[in-house]
mmCIF file of C-alpha atoms in Angstrom:
data_model
loop_
_atom_site.group_PDB
_atom_site.id
_atom_site.type_symbol
_atom_site.label_atom_id
_atom_site.label_comp_id
_atom_site.label_asym_id
_atom_site.label_seq_id
_atom_site.Cartn_x
_atom_site.Cartn_y
_atom_site.Cartn_z
ATOM 1 C CA MET A 1 84.517 78.052 121.212
ATOM 2 C CA GLY A 2 81.311 78.364 122.212
ATOM 3 C CA THR A 3 80.414 77.976 126.196
ATOM 4 C CA PRO A 4 77.905 75.263 126.772
ATOM 5 C CA PRO A 5 74.331 76.379 128.581
ATOM 6 C CA VAL A 6 74.481 76.077 132.367
ATOM 7 C CA THR A 7 72.976 72.961 132.362
ATOM 8 C CA THR A 8 70.248 73.945 135.674
ATOM 9 C CA ALA A 9 67.364 73.835 133.164
ATOM 10 C CA PRO A 10 65.456 70.285 132.663
ATOM 11 C CA VAL A 11 66.543 67.925 130.346
ATOM 12 C CA PHE A 12 64.943 65.919 127.501
ATOM 13 C CA GLY A 13 65.844 62.475 126.390
ATOM 14 C CA LEU A 14 67.140 62.145 122.917
ATOM 15 C CA ARG A 15 67.853 58.958 121.509
ATOM 16 C CA LYS A 16 70.610 58.261 119.058
ATOM 17 C CA THR A 17 71.433 55.439 116.675
ATOM 18 C CA TRP A 18 74.242 53.573 115.662
ATOM 19 C CA VAL A 19 74.619 50.966 113.393
ATOM 20 C CA ASP A 20 77.563 48.485 113.210
ATOM 21 C CA PRO A 21 78.869 48.771 109.628
ATOM 22 C CA GLY A 22 80.686 44.809 109.846
ATOM 23 C CA PRO A 23 81.887 42.506 112.573
ATOM 24 C CA GLY A 24 84.390 43.050 115.045
ATOM 25 C CA ILE A 25 83.208 46.389 116.947
ATOM 26 C CA ALA A 26 83.882 45.429 120.371
ATOM 27 C CA MET A 27 82.229 48.940 122.258
ATOM 28 C CA VAL A 28 80.550 52.598 120.828
ATOM 29 C CA TRP A 29 80.735 55.349 123.140
ATOM 30 C CA ALA A 30 78.370 58.932 122.172
ATOM 31 C CA HIS A 31 80.226 62.034 123.084
ATOM 32 C CA TYR A 32 78.011 64.962 123.253
ATOM 33 C CA THR A 33 77.920 68.694 124.293
ATOM 34 C CA TRP A 34 76.248 71.798 123.096
ATOM 35 C CA SER A 35 76.830 75.572 122.711
ATOM 36 C CA ALA A 36 74.987 78.518 121.855
ATOM 37 C CA PRO A 37 73.076 78.354 118.599
ATOM 38 C CA GLY A 38 75.459 78.412 115.644
ATOM 39 C CA ALA A 39 78.345 78.391 118.204
ATOM 40 C CA ALA A 40 81.590 76.125 118.241
ATOM 41 C CA PRO A 41 81.207 73.361 120.808
ATOM 42 C CA ASP A 42 83.797 73.638 123.517
ATOM 43 C CA TRP A 43 84.396 69.961 124.494
ATOM 44 C CA THR A 44 86.165 70.420 127.978
ATOM 45 C CA ASP A 45 82.794 69.189 129.773
ATOM 46 C CA ALA A 46 81.154 66.940 127.428
ATOM 47 C CA GLU A 47 79.219 64.217 128.253
ATOM 48 C CA GLN A 48 79.683 60.400 127.288
ATOM 49 C CA VAL A 49 77.488 57.278 126.985
ATOM 50 C CA VAL A 50 77.707 53.891 125.754
ATOM 51 C CA LEU A 51 75.360 52.626 123.472
ATOM 52 C CA ALA A 52 73.838 49.304 124.265
ATOM 53 C CA PRO A 53 73.118 46.459 121.198
ATOM 54 C CA SER A 54 69.551 46.337 120.440
ATOM 55 C CA GLY A 55 67.655 43.429 119.712
ATOM 56 C CA GLY A 56 70.885 41.208 119.115
ATOM 57 C CA GLY A 57 71.791 43.039 115.770
ATOM 58 C CA PRO A 58 74.061 45.344 114.606
ATOM 59 C CA ARG A 59 71.717 48.653 116.024
ATOM 60 C CA ARG A 60 73.254 50.403 119.317
ATOM 61 C CA THR A 61 71.109 52.812 120.532
ATOM 62 C CA ALA A 62 71.545 55.436 123.954
ATOM 63 C CA VAL A 63 69.908 58.377 125.015
ATOM 64 C CA LEU A 64 71.328 61.628 125.763
ATOM 65 C CA GLU A 65 70.262 63.697 128.028
ATOM 66 C CA VAL A 66 69.694 67.552 126.476
ATOM 67 C CA PRO A 67 68.869 70.573 128.180
ATOM 68 C CA ARG A 68 65.593 71.944 127.482
ATOM 69 C CA THR A 69 67.026 75.142 125.837
ATOM 70 C CA GLU A 70 67.688 76.420 122.392
ATOM 71 C CA ALA A 71 71.079 75.212 121.528
ATOM 72 C CA SER A 72 73.220 73.537 119.176
ATOM 73 C CA LEU A 73 73.817 69.725 119.853
ATOM 74 C CA HIS A 74 77.223 68.084 119.062
ATOM 75 C CA HIS A 75 77.988 64.665 119.087
ATOM 76 C CA PHE A 76 80.082 61.927 117.500
ATOM 77 C CA PHE A 77 80.765 58.491 117.837
ATOM 78 C CA PHE A 78 84.103 56.847 119.416
ATOM 79 C CA VAL A 79 84.285 53.320 117.802
ATOM 80 C CA VAL A 80 86.234 50.424 119.386
ATOM 81 C CA THR A 81 87.321 47.439 117.820
ATOM 82 C CA ALA A 82 90.019 44.466 118.750
ATOM 83 C CA ALA A 83 92.688 46.470 116.643
ATOM 84 C CA ASP A 84 91.576 49.900 116.231
ATOM 85 C CA ARG A 85 90.095 52.918 117.822
ATOM 86 C CA ALA A 86 88.420 55.972 115.734
ATOM 87 C CA ALA A 87 86.179 58.606 116.279
ATOM 88 C CA THR A 88 83.346 59.699 113.500
ATOM 89 C CA PRO A 89 83.048 63.501 112.424
ATOM 90 C CA VAL A 90 80.953 65.594 114.631
ATOM 91 C CA PHE A 91 77.369 66.030 113.839
ATOM 92 C CA THR A 92 75.712 69.210 115.074
ATOM 93 C CA GLU A 93 72.133 69.762 114.963
ATOM 94 C CA ASP A 94 69.682 72.834 116.317
ATOM 95 C CA ILE A 95 67.672 71.965 119.220
ATOM 96 C CA VAL A 96 64.271 73.939 119.067
ATOM 97 C CA ALA A 97 61.114 74.326 121.270
ATOM 98 C CA ARG A 98 57.467 74.389 120.143
ATOM 99 C CA GLU A 99 54.430 75.829 122.126
ATOM 100 C CA ILE A 100 51.421 73.007 122.753
ATOM 101 C CA THR A 101 48.260 74.174 123.982
ATOM 102 C CA TYR A 102 45.256 72.411 125.326
ATOM 103 C CA ALA A 103 41.947 74.301 125.677
ATOM 104 C CA ASP A 104 39.461 73.262 128.181
ATOM 105 C CA PRO A 105 35.913 74.811 127.493
ATOM 106 C CA ASP A 106 34.322 73.514 130.150
ATOM 107 C CA GLY A 107 36.525 73.853 133.358
ATOM 108 C CA GLU A 108 37.213 69.804 133.777
ATOM 109 C CA TYR A 109 40.614 70.272 134.608
ATOM 110 C CA THR A 110 42.799 71.311 137.401
ATOM 111 C CA SER A 111 46.178 70.669 135.679
ATOM 112 C CA VAL A 112 46.834 69.258 132.154
ATOM 113 C CA GLY A 113 50.500 67.589 130.812
ATOM 114 C CA VAL A 114 51.695 66.833 127.634
ATOM 115 C CA MET A 115 54.062 63.322 127.225
ATOM 116 C CA TRP A 116 55.960 63.970 123.797
ATOM 117 C CA ASN A 117 58.740 62.185 122.445
ATOM 118 C CA ALA A 118 61.331 63.765 120.438
ATOM 119 C CA ASP A 119 62.662 60.514 118.508
ATOM 120 C CA GLY A 120 59.882 58.843 118.155
ATOM 121 C CA GLU A 121 60.573 56.595 121.013
ATOM 122 C CA THR A 122 61.764 58.094 124.263
ATOM 123 C CA PRO A 123 59.040 59.545 126.745
ATOM 124 C CA ASN A 124 59.233 63.440 127.823
ATOM 125 C CA TYR A 125 56.672 65.059 130.039
ATOM 126 C CA THR A 126 56.026 68.674 130.374
ATOM 127 C CA SER A 127 53.631 70.208 133.053
ATOM 128 C CA MET A 128 51.534 72.977 131.371
ATOM 129 C CA ALA A 129 50.953 75.973 132.565
ATOM 130 C CA MET A 130 47.473 77.811 132.224
ATOM 131 C CA ASP A 131 46.501 81.149 131.051
ATOM 132 C CA GLY A 132 45.604 83.414 134.092
ATOM 133 C CA LEU A 133 47.172 81.367 137.271
ATOM 134 C CA PRO A 134 49.133 83.331 139.365
ATOM 135 C CA PHE A 135 51.868 80.184 139.956
ATOM 136 C CA GLU A 136 53.034 77.790 136.617
ATOM 137 C CA SER A 137 51.812 74.438 138.157
ATOM 138 C CA VAL A 138 49.710 72.864 140.603
ATOM 139 C CA GLY A 139 53.098 72.340 142.634
ATOM 140 C CA GLU A 140 53.575 75.864 143.185
ATOM 141 C CA ALA A 141 49.947 76.626 144.586
ATOM 142 C CA PRO A 142 50.209 78.560 147.949
ATOM 143 C CA GLU A 143 48.406 74.803 149.458
ATOM 144 C CA GLU A 144 48.121 72.315 147.167
ATOM 145 C CA GLY A 145 44.251 71.909 148.091
ATOM 146 C CA SER A 146 43.431 74.834 146.830
ATOM 147 C CA ILE A 147 44.652 74.073 143.369
ATOM 148 C CA TYR A 148 40.681 73.613 142.260
ATOM 149 C CA GLU A 149 39.463 77.354 143.933
ATOM 150 C CA PHE A 150 41.817 79.310 142.112
ATOM 151 C CA VAL A 151 41.710 77.141 138.480
ATOM 152 C CA ARG A 152 37.745 77.142 138.786
ATOM 153 C CA ALA A 153 37.774 81.493 139.360
ATOM 154 C CA GLN A 154 39.621 81.545 136.217
ATOM 155 C CA PRO A 155 37.336 82.509 132.871
ATOM 156 C CA LEU A 156 36.314 80.119 130.659
ATOM 157 C CA PRO A 157 37.460 78.419 128.181
ATOM 158 C CA HIS A 158 40.686 77.351 130.409
ATOM 159 C CA VAL A 159 44.377 77.316 128.240
ATOM 160 C CA PHE A 160 47.083 75.119 129.274
ATOM 161 C CA ARG A 161 50.551 75.524 127.350
ATOM 162 C CA GLY A 162 53.737 73.632 127.576
ATOM 163 C CA THR A 163 56.914 73.254 125.580
ATOM 164 C CA VAL A 164 58.357 70.100 123.475
ATOM 165 C CA TRP A 165 61.962 70.298 122.452
ATOM 166 C CA GLY A 166 63.817 68.516 119.847
ATOM 167 C CA VAL A 167 66.227 68.823 116.662
ATOM 168 C CA ARG A 168 65.036 71.260 113.489
ATOM 169 C CA GLY A 169 63.273 69.537 111.149
ATOM 170 C CA SER A 170 61.949 66.752 113.335
ATOM 171 C CA SER A 171 58.773 65.521 114.330
ATOM 172 C CA VAL A 172 57.579 65.323 117.715
ATOM 173 C CA ARG A 173 54.418 63.199 118.885
ATOM 174 C CA TYR A 174 52.613 63.706 121.895
ATOM 175 C CA GLY A 175 49.336 63.254 123.532
ATOM 176 C CA TYR A 176 47.362 65.082 126.962
ATOM 177 C CA HIS A 177 47.522 63.547 130.676
ATOM 178 C CA LEU A 178 44.461 65.282 132.144
ATOM 179 C CA ILE A 179 44.071 66.016 135.550
ATOM 180 C CA ARG A 180 41.168 66.760 138.196
ATOM 181 C CA HIS A 181 42.344 67.472 141.513
ATOM 182 C CA GLY A 182 41.894 69.137 144.698
ATOM 183 C CA ARG A 183 37.776 68.272 144.169
ATOM 184 C CA PRO A 184 35.416 68.856 147.359
ATOM 185 C CA ASP A 185 34.398 65.627 147.085
ATOM 186 C CA PRO A 186 37.740 63.355 146.810
ATOM 187 C CA ALA A 187 36.073 60.748 144.706
ATOM 188 C CA ASP A 188 34.958 63.418 141.724
ATOM 189 C CA ASN A 189 39.122 63.366 141.522
ATOM 190 C CA ALA A 190 40.662 61.781 138.510
ATOM 191 C CA GLU A 191 43.249 61.741 135.794
ATOM 192 C CA SER A 192 43.150 60.304 132.215
ATOM 193 C CA TRP A 193 45.122 59.944 129.066
ATOM 194 C CA ASP A 194 44.049 61.611 125.553
ATOM 195 C CA ASP A 195 46.102 60.234 122.941
ATOM 196 C CA ASN A 196 43.471 60.943 120.114
ATOM 197 C CA ALA A 197 42.658 57.156 120.015
ATOM 198 C CA GLY A 198 46.366 56.246 119.680
ATOM 199 C CA ALA A 199 47.376 58.646 116.814
ATOM 200 C CA GLY A 200 48.995 60.932 119.073
ATOM 201 C CA TRP A 201 49.328 64.185 118.024
ATOM 202 C CA VAL A 202 52.564 65.897 115.788
ATOM 203 C CA VAL A 203 54.193 68.921 115.736
ATOM 204 C CA GLU A 204 56.801 69.784 113.593
ATOM 205 C CA LEU A 205 59.873 71.614 114.396
#
């Protein structure tokens, strides 16, 4: 059996949905684990989460916390009624990554993040790394206040790179978090969001 990847890596939220086929269902759990790509699951340390009813109808949802690593995600639903308990077949999906870039031609921003969702609903966030910096994020700068000088010293255009994750064959919608930090005049510090006038951008996995 495949051994789940170590979970010290950050996770992302991936919502799963169940629709009650009829009345009388008391509870639904999602059981899930992950393995190396293409390997069989090992359910020894599987995670589980209760799916909550949504909007008073037959739809139930829960957010799985999936490591940000390329892997096979395995899950099934355990369904409880007054008279029975049953498990669905196991569903397996490939978790893959795509790189997102942001070009800052005028050097306006000291850091950029990408807000994204892998299921159409659940927000996730990635801090993007700027090409040429000796550290990968603002928090890793030798002194947080010196980030502006580090960024300004890099040739233009500044290119920021980050990674989004999701199920192979799905679409990830995203927008940018734009930050000016550490300016000599604190009044020049600012942050904003660019979501393409509400439409966002989409990358296919």
